[in-house]
């Protein structure tokens, strides 16, 4: 907590705005939108690598969160005060940091995959600043941030350097899909067991079920796209803009609208994120493959 108190001591309105700006790039909305744009419009293979890193590390982080159940810094020390504007997005347990994991999975994977030095430098600066922002804002401890960052980087390195050729070999598609599916199912079962046993509160099980639902959607959607759709990202600039705007608009509508339709049970959260990912990976590419010309 001493480092967090040091950061609290140097807070001012300019720093508050600066670090709130950086922390936005670690939020679920930004990371998912970035993966969507990469996948639909830029580089499908890179998007797959980012998605594998993001979902695999994300499921691990959720498992660690509900296993260790570490409270937020202001709960550990009631005398400590976070930046109020950051508390709203600080859901779930503190250890490890979800924002740090998400941003490191995104920017870390891009840095490892890129051959351009300036891209690597920018990406490293981004995930380091996002990690620092979580501590400056007072919503995570150094242990939360460092653990999430190391875990995400290890997974990103494995995806880029060790499993690269394995992931791209179509003969392995079913095995990879089944493994991801099984991991997501186990995470759901674990969260439901802890919740049913009275160990885990509903609000803490929510994030876990959302992540696992997205993992299920990715495991199935990735296999379907690879085997039966195999779309091309190339299109004219106006078509790319249209593709991005429509796809993101529908994704945001699904994320919010399905909550009204399905409700807010743990099962509903799982189904909602499953449908959202299936839209991104399978349904929308099927549509624009048919109607958008290169």
Short mmCIF file of C-alpha atoms in Angstrom, two decimals:
data_model
loop_
_atom_site.label_atom_id
_atom_site.label_comp_id
_atom_site.label_asym_id
_atom_site.label_seq_id
_atom_site.Cartn_x
_atom_site.Cartn_y
_atom_site.Cartn_z
CA UNK A 1 0.00 0.00 0.00
CA UNK A 2 2.96 2.36 0.49
CA UNK A 3 3.37 2.84 -3.28
CA UNK A 4 -0.35 3.58 -3.65
CA UNK A 5 -0.11 6.18 -0.88
CA UNK A 6 2.85 7.75 -2.71
CA UNK A 7 0.77 7.97 -5.90
CA UNK A 8 -2.16 9.36 -3.92
CA UNK A 9 0.15 12.09 -2.65
CA UNK A 10 1.01 13.32 -6.16
CA UNK A 11 -2.54 13.32 -7.51
CA UNK A 12 -3.80 16.48 -9.20
CA UNK A 13 -6.54 17.20 -11.77
CA UNK A 14 -4.12 16.99 -14.73
CA UNK A 15 -2.69 13.61 -13.69
CA UNK A 16 -6.18 12.36 -12.86
CA UNK A 17 -7.37 13.15 -16.39
CA UNK A 18 -4.20 11.74 -17.97
CA UNK A 19 -4.37 8.39 -16.19
CA UNK A 20 -8.12 8.14 -16.64
CA UNK A 21 -7.41 8.57 -20.36
CA UNK A 22 -4.87 5.73 -20.37
CA UNK A 23 -7.07 3.41 -18.32
CA UNK A 24 -9.79 3.66 -21.00
CA UNK A 25 -7.53 1.67 -23.33
CA UNK A 26 -7.69 -1.24 -20.91
CA UNK A 27 -11.47 -1.32 -20.68
CA UNK A 28 -13.40 -4.21 -22.17
CA UNK A 29 -15.20 -1.94 -24.67
CA UNK A 30 -11.97 -0.66 -26.22
CA UNK A 31 -10.15 -4.01 -26.30
CA UNK A 32 -13.09 -5.84 -27.88
CA UNK A 33 -13.62 -3.03 -30.41
CA UNK A 34 -9.92 -3.12 -31.34
CA UNK A 35 -10.04 -6.90 -31.86
CA UNK A 36 -13.18 -6.49 -34.00
CA UNK A 37 -11.56 -3.88 -36.25
CA UNK A 38 -8.41 -5.97 -36.63
CA UNK A 39 -10.48 -9.04 -37.43
CA UNK A 40 -12.95 -7.49 -39.87
CA UNK A 41 -10.79 -4.92 -41.62
CA UNK A 42 -7.05 -5.28 -41.11
CA UNK A 43 -5.39 -8.64 -40.40
CA UNK A 44 -7.43 -11.71 -39.49
CA UNK A 45 -4.42 -13.81 -38.44
CA UNK A 46 -3.15 -11.09 -36.09
CA UNK A 47 -6.68 -10.70 -34.71
CA UNK A 48 -6.80 -14.44 -34.01
CA UNK A 49 -3.51 -14.21 -32.12
CA UNK A 50 -4.76 -11.26 -30.07
CA UNK A 51 -8.06 -13.02 -29.39
CA UNK A 52 -6.37 -16.25 -28.28
CA UNK A 53 -4.10 -14.26 -25.96
CA UNK A 54 -6.98 -12.16 -24.65
CA UNK A 55 -9.45 -14.97 -23.99
CA UNK A 56 -6.91 -17.48 -22.63
CA UNK A 57 -5.27 -14.98 -20.26
CA UNK A 58 -8.67 -13.53 -19.38
CA UNK A 59 -10.03 -16.90 -18.29
CA UNK A 60 -6.91 -17.47 -16.18
CA UNK A 61 -7.31 -14.06 -14.54
CA UNK A 62 -10.95 -14.74 -13.72
CA UNK A 63 -10.03 -18.10 -12.19
CA UNK A 64 -7.36 -16.43 -10.05
CA UNK A 65 -9.77 -13.67 -9.00
CA UNK A 66 -12.40 -16.04 -7.64
CA UNK A 67 -9.78 -18.36 -6.11
CA UNK A 68 -7.87 -15.77 -4.08
CA UNK A 69 -10.76 -13.28 -3.67
CA UNK A 70 -8.52 -10.31 -2.82
CA UNK A 71 -10.51 -7.15 -1.94
CA UNK A 72 -9.87 -3.77 -3.56
CA UNK A 73 -7.22 -1.50 -1.96
CA UNK A 74 -9.77 0.79 -0.28
CA UNK A 75 -11.40 -2.26 1.32
CA UNK A 76 -8.06 -3.58 2.57
CA UNK A 77 -7.21 -0.14 3.99
CA UNK A 78 -10.28 2.02 4.77
CA UNK A 79 -8.04 5.10 5.12
CA UNK A 80 -7.02 4.87 1.46
CA UNK A 81 -9.08 6.72 -1.14
CA UNK A 82 -9.12 5.86 -4.87
CA UNK A 83 -9.93 8.38 -7.59
CA UNK A 84 -13.72 8.40 -7.45
CA UNK A 85 -14.26 8.41 -11.22
CA UNK A 86 -12.37 5.11 -11.56
CA UNK A 87 -14.38 3.13 -9.01
CA UNK A 88 -17.33 2.50 -11.34
CA UNK A 89 -15.32 0.30 -13.72
CA UNK A 90 -13.43 -1.47 -10.93
CA UNK A 91 -15.73 -4.49 -10.74
CA UNK A 92 -14.84 -7.86 -9.26
CA UNK A 93 -11.94 -8.77 -7.03
CA UNK A 94 -8.65 -6.90 -7.16
CA UNK A 95 -6.11 -9.65 -7.90
CA UNK A 96 -5.06 -9.84 -10.73
CA UNK A 97 -5.96 -6.68 -12.68
CA UNK A 98 -8.39 -7.32 -15.54
CA UNK A 99 -7.69 -3.98 -17.24
CA UNK A 100 -3.96 -4.68 -17.18
CA UNK A 101 -4.44 -8.20 -18.54
CA UNK A 102 -6.74 -7.05 -21.34
CA UNK A 103 -4.49 -4.22 -22.49
CA UNK A 104 -1.32 -6.32 -22.22
CA UNK A 105 -2.95 -9.13 -24.20
CA UNK A 106 -3.88 -6.62 -26.93
CA UNK A 107 -0.79 -4.43 -27.11
CA UNK A 108 1.65 -7.14 -26.03
CA UNK A 109 0.53 -9.50 -28.77
CA UNK A 110 0.73 -6.76 -31.39
CA UNK A 111 4.22 -5.81 -30.16
CA UNK A 112 5.43 -9.41 -30.39
CA UNK A 113 3.90 -9.89 -33.84
CA UNK A 114 5.05 -6.60 -35.37
CA UNK A 115 8.30 -6.20 -37.29
CA UNK A 116 8.18 -2.40 -36.96
CA UNK A 117 10.22 -0.98 -34.09
CA UNK A 118 7.99 2.07 -33.57
CA UNK A 119 4.89 -0.14 -33.28
CA UNK A 120 6.60 -2.29 -30.65
CA UNK A 121 7.68 0.78 -28.68
CA UNK A 122 4.21 2.36 -28.75
CA UNK A 123 2.55 -0.90 -27.71
CA UNK A 124 4.92 -1.45 -24.78
CA UNK A 125 4.42 2.15 -23.60
CA UNK A 126 0.65 1.67 -23.81
CA UNK A 127 0.35 -1.42 -21.65
CA UNK A 128 2.90 -0.09 -19.13
CA UNK A 129 1.00 3.21 -18.82
CA UNK A 130 -2.32 1.39 -18.48
CA UNK A 131 -0.89 -0.75 -15.69
CA UNK A 132 0.47 2.36 -13.96
CA UNK A 133 -2.88 4.10 -14.39
CA UNK A 134 -4.66 1.33 -12.45
CA UNK A 135 -2.33 1.96 -9.50
CA UNK A 136 -2.42 5.75 -9.78
CA UNK A 137 -6.23 5.68 -9.76
CA UNK A 138 -6.05 3.53 -6.63
CA UNK A 139 -8.03 0.55 -7.88
CA UNK A 140 -5.16 -1.98 -7.93
CA UNK A 141 -1.97 -2.74 -6.01
CA UNK A 142 1.41 -3.37 -7.71
CA UNK A 143 0.95 -7.11 -7.10
CA UNK A 144 -2.37 -7.05 -8.99
CA UNK A 145 -0.87 -5.22 -11.95
CA UNK A 146 2.46 -7.05 -12.20
CA UNK A 147 0.84 -10.49 -11.94
CA UNK A 148 -1.69 -9.67 -14.67
CA UNK A 149 0.97 -8.17 -16.92
CA UNK A 150 3.36 -11.12 -16.57
CA UNK A 151 0.58 -13.66 -17.11
CA UNK A 152 -0.69 -11.84 -20.23
CA UNK A 153 2.82 -11.47 -21.67
CA UNK A 154 3.61 -15.16 -21.11
CA UNK A 155 0.40 -16.18 -22.88
CA UNK A 156 1.04 -13.68 -25.70
CA UNK A 157 4.59 -15.00 -26.11
CA UNK A 158 3.35 -18.60 -26.23
CA UNK A 159 0.74 -17.72 -28.84
CA UNK A 160 3.20 -15.76 -31.01
CA UNK A 161 6.43 -17.70 -30.65
CA UNK A 162 5.62 -21.24 -29.53
CA UNK A 163 2.11 -22.07 -30.75
CA UNK A 164 2.13 -19.90 -33.87
CA UNK A 165 2.50 -22.67 -36.46
CA UNK A 166 0.33 -25.03 -34.40
CA UNK A 167 -2.56 -22.54 -34.29
CA UNK A 168 -2.39 -21.89 -38.03
CA UNK A 169 -2.37 -25.58 -38.98
CA UNK A 170 -5.96 -26.47 -39.90
CA UNK A 171 -5.40 -30.07 -38.82
CA UNK A 172 -5.32 -28.80 -35.24
CA UNK A 173 -8.50 -26.71 -35.43
CA UNK A 174 -10.79 -29.18 -33.67
CA UNK A 175 -8.29 -29.91 -30.87
CA UNK A 176 -7.70 -26.22 -30.23
CA UNK A 177 -11.41 -25.43 -30.28
CA UNK A 178 -12.20 -28.32 -27.94
CA UNK A 179 -9.45 -27.30 -25.50
CA UNK A 180 -10.69 -23.70 -25.35
CA UNK A 181 -14.28 -24.89 -24.97
CA UNK A 182 -13.34 -27.22 -22.11
CA UNK A 183 -11.42 -24.50 -20.26
CA UNK A 184 -14.40 -22.12 -20.51
CA UNK A 185 -16.81 -24.82 -19.28
CA UNK A 186 -14.54 -25.59 -16.32
CA UNK A 187 -14.38 -21.88 -15.40
CA UNK A 188 -18.19 -21.66 -15.47
CA UNK A 189 -18.52 -24.81 -13.36
CA UNK A 190 -15.96 -23.48 -10.87
CA UNK A 191 -17.71 -20.12 -10.55
CA UNK A 192 -21.14 -21.75 -10.15
CA UNK A 193 -19.76 -24.15 -7.53
CA UNK A 194 -18.30 -21.30 -5.46
CA UNK A 195 -21.47 -19.25 -5.86
CA UNK A 196 -23.73 -22.17 -4.98
CA UNK A 197 -21.59 -22.92 -1.92
CA UNK A 198 -22.04 -19.37 -0.65
CA UNK A 199 -18.31 -18.63 -1.02
CA UNK A 200 -18.69 -16.25 -3.97
CA UNK A 201 -21.11 -13.34 -4.18
CA UNK A 202 -23.26 -12.95 -7.29
CA UNK A 203 -21.50 -9.76 -8.45
CA UNK A 204 -18.13 -11.52 -8.39
CA UNK A 205 -19.43 -14.54 -10.29
CA UNK A 206 -20.82 -12.21 -13.01
CA UNK A 207 -17.49 -11.25 -14.56
CA UNK A 208 -16.39 -14.88 -14.54
CA UNK A 209 -19.50 -16.05 -16.39
CA UNK A 210 -19.20 -13.22 -18.92
CA UNK A 211 -15.58 -14.14 -19.68
CA UNK A 212 -16.40 -17.84 -19.90
CA UNK A 213 -19.39 -17.19 -22.18
CA UNK A 214 -17.14 -15.17 -24.48
CA UNK A 215 -14.57 -17.97 -24.37
CA UNK A 216 -17.22 -20.51 -25.39
CA UNK A 217 -18.29 -18.27 -28.27
CA UNK A 218 -14.72 -17.85 -29.44
CA UNK A 219 -13.93 -21.58 -29.27
CA UNK A 220 -16.94 -22.46 -31.45
CA UNK A 221 -16.89 -19.38 -33.68
CA UNK A 222 -13.20 -19.68 -34.47
CA UNK A 223 -13.68 -23.26 -35.67
CA UNK A 224 -16.75 -22.41 -37.78
CA UNK A 225 -15.05 -19.44 -39.44
CA UNK A 226 -11.88 -21.37 -40.20
CA UNK A 227 -13.74 -24.34 -41.66
CA UNK A 228 -16.78 -22.88 -43.40
CA UNK A 229 -16.48 -19.11 -43.92
CA UNK A 230 -12.83 -18.10 -44.35
CA UNK A 231 -13.63 -14.47 -45.20
CA UNK A 232 -11.20 -11.94 -46.64
CA UNK A 233 -10.57 -8.66 -44.79
CA UNK A 234 -9.82 -6.76 -48.01
CA UNK A 235 -12.32 -4.17 -49.23
CA UNK A 236 -12.43 -0.59 -50.52
CA UNK A 237 -11.97 2.17 -47.92
CA UNK A 238 -15.68 3.20 -47.95
CA UNK A 239 -16.64 -0.47 -47.54
CA UNK A 240 -14.20 -0.88 -44.64
CA UNK A 241 -15.66 2.15 -42.85
CA UNK A 242 -19.20 0.89 -43.42
CA UNK A 243 -18.19 -2.59 -42.28
CA UNK A 244 -16.68 -1.24 -39.05
CA UNK A 245 -19.54 1.13 -38.20
CA UNK A 246 -22.32 -1.41 -38.77
CA UNK A 247 -20.48 -4.25 -37.06
CA UNK A 248 -19.64 -2.27 -33.93
CA UNK A 249 -23.11 -0.71 -33.75
CA UNK A 250 -24.76 -4.13 -33.82
CA UNK A 251 -22.25 -5.52 -31.30
CA UNK A 252 -22.96 -2.70 -28.83
CA UNK A 253 -26.71 -3.11 -29.38
CA UNK A 254 -26.46 -6.83 -28.71
CA UNK A 255 -24.38 -6.34 -25.59
CA UNK A 256 -26.92 -3.94 -24.08
CA UNK A 257 -30.14 -5.14 -25.69
CA UNK A 258 -29.71 -8.80 -24.82
CA UNK A 259 -29.48 -7.82 -21.16
CA UNK A 260 -33.07 -6.54 -21.38
CA UNK A 261 -34.24 -9.68 -23.18
CA UNK A 262 -32.33 -12.37 -21.27
CA UNK A 263 -32.16 -10.78 -17.83
CA UNK A 264 -29.21 -10.61 -15.48
CA UNK A 265 -28.82 -14.15 -14.16
CA UNK A 266 -25.39 -15.79 -14.35
CA UNK A 267 -26.63 -18.04 -17.15
CA UNK A 268 -27.99 -14.99 -19.01
CA UNK A 269 -24.63 -13.20 -18.77
CA UNK A 270 -22.92 -16.28 -20.18
CA UNK A 271 -25.38 -16.58 -23.08
CA UNK A 272 -25.22 -12.83 -23.83
CA UNK A 273 -21.45 -12.82 -24.26
CA UNK A 274 -21.58 -16.08 -26.19
CA UNK A 275 -24.01 -14.53 -28.71
CA UNK A 276 -21.95 -11.33 -28.90
CA UNK A 277 -18.77 -13.22 -29.83
CA UNK A 278 -20.62 -15.43 -32.33
CA UNK A 279 -21.87 -12.25 -34.02
CA UNK A 280 -18.35 -10.85 -34.23
CA UNK A 281 -16.61 -14.01 -35.43
CA UNK A 282 -19.23 -15.86 -37.49
CA UNK A 283 -22.49 -14.10 -38.30
CA UNK A 284 -21.19 -10.69 -39.34
CA UNK A 285 -18.35 -12.07 -41.53
CA UNK A 286 -20.94 -14.29 -43.27
CA UNK A 287 -22.97 -11.18 -44.09
CA UNK A 288 -20.21 -8.93 -45.39
CA UNK A 289 -18.51 -11.76 -47.26
CA UNK A 290 -21.65 -12.00 -49.35
CA UNK A 291 -22.48 -8.34 -49.82
CA UNK A 292 -19.20 -6.38 -49.67
CA UNK A 293 -16.94 -6.50 -52.70
CA UNK A 294 -13.17 -6.09 -52.51
#
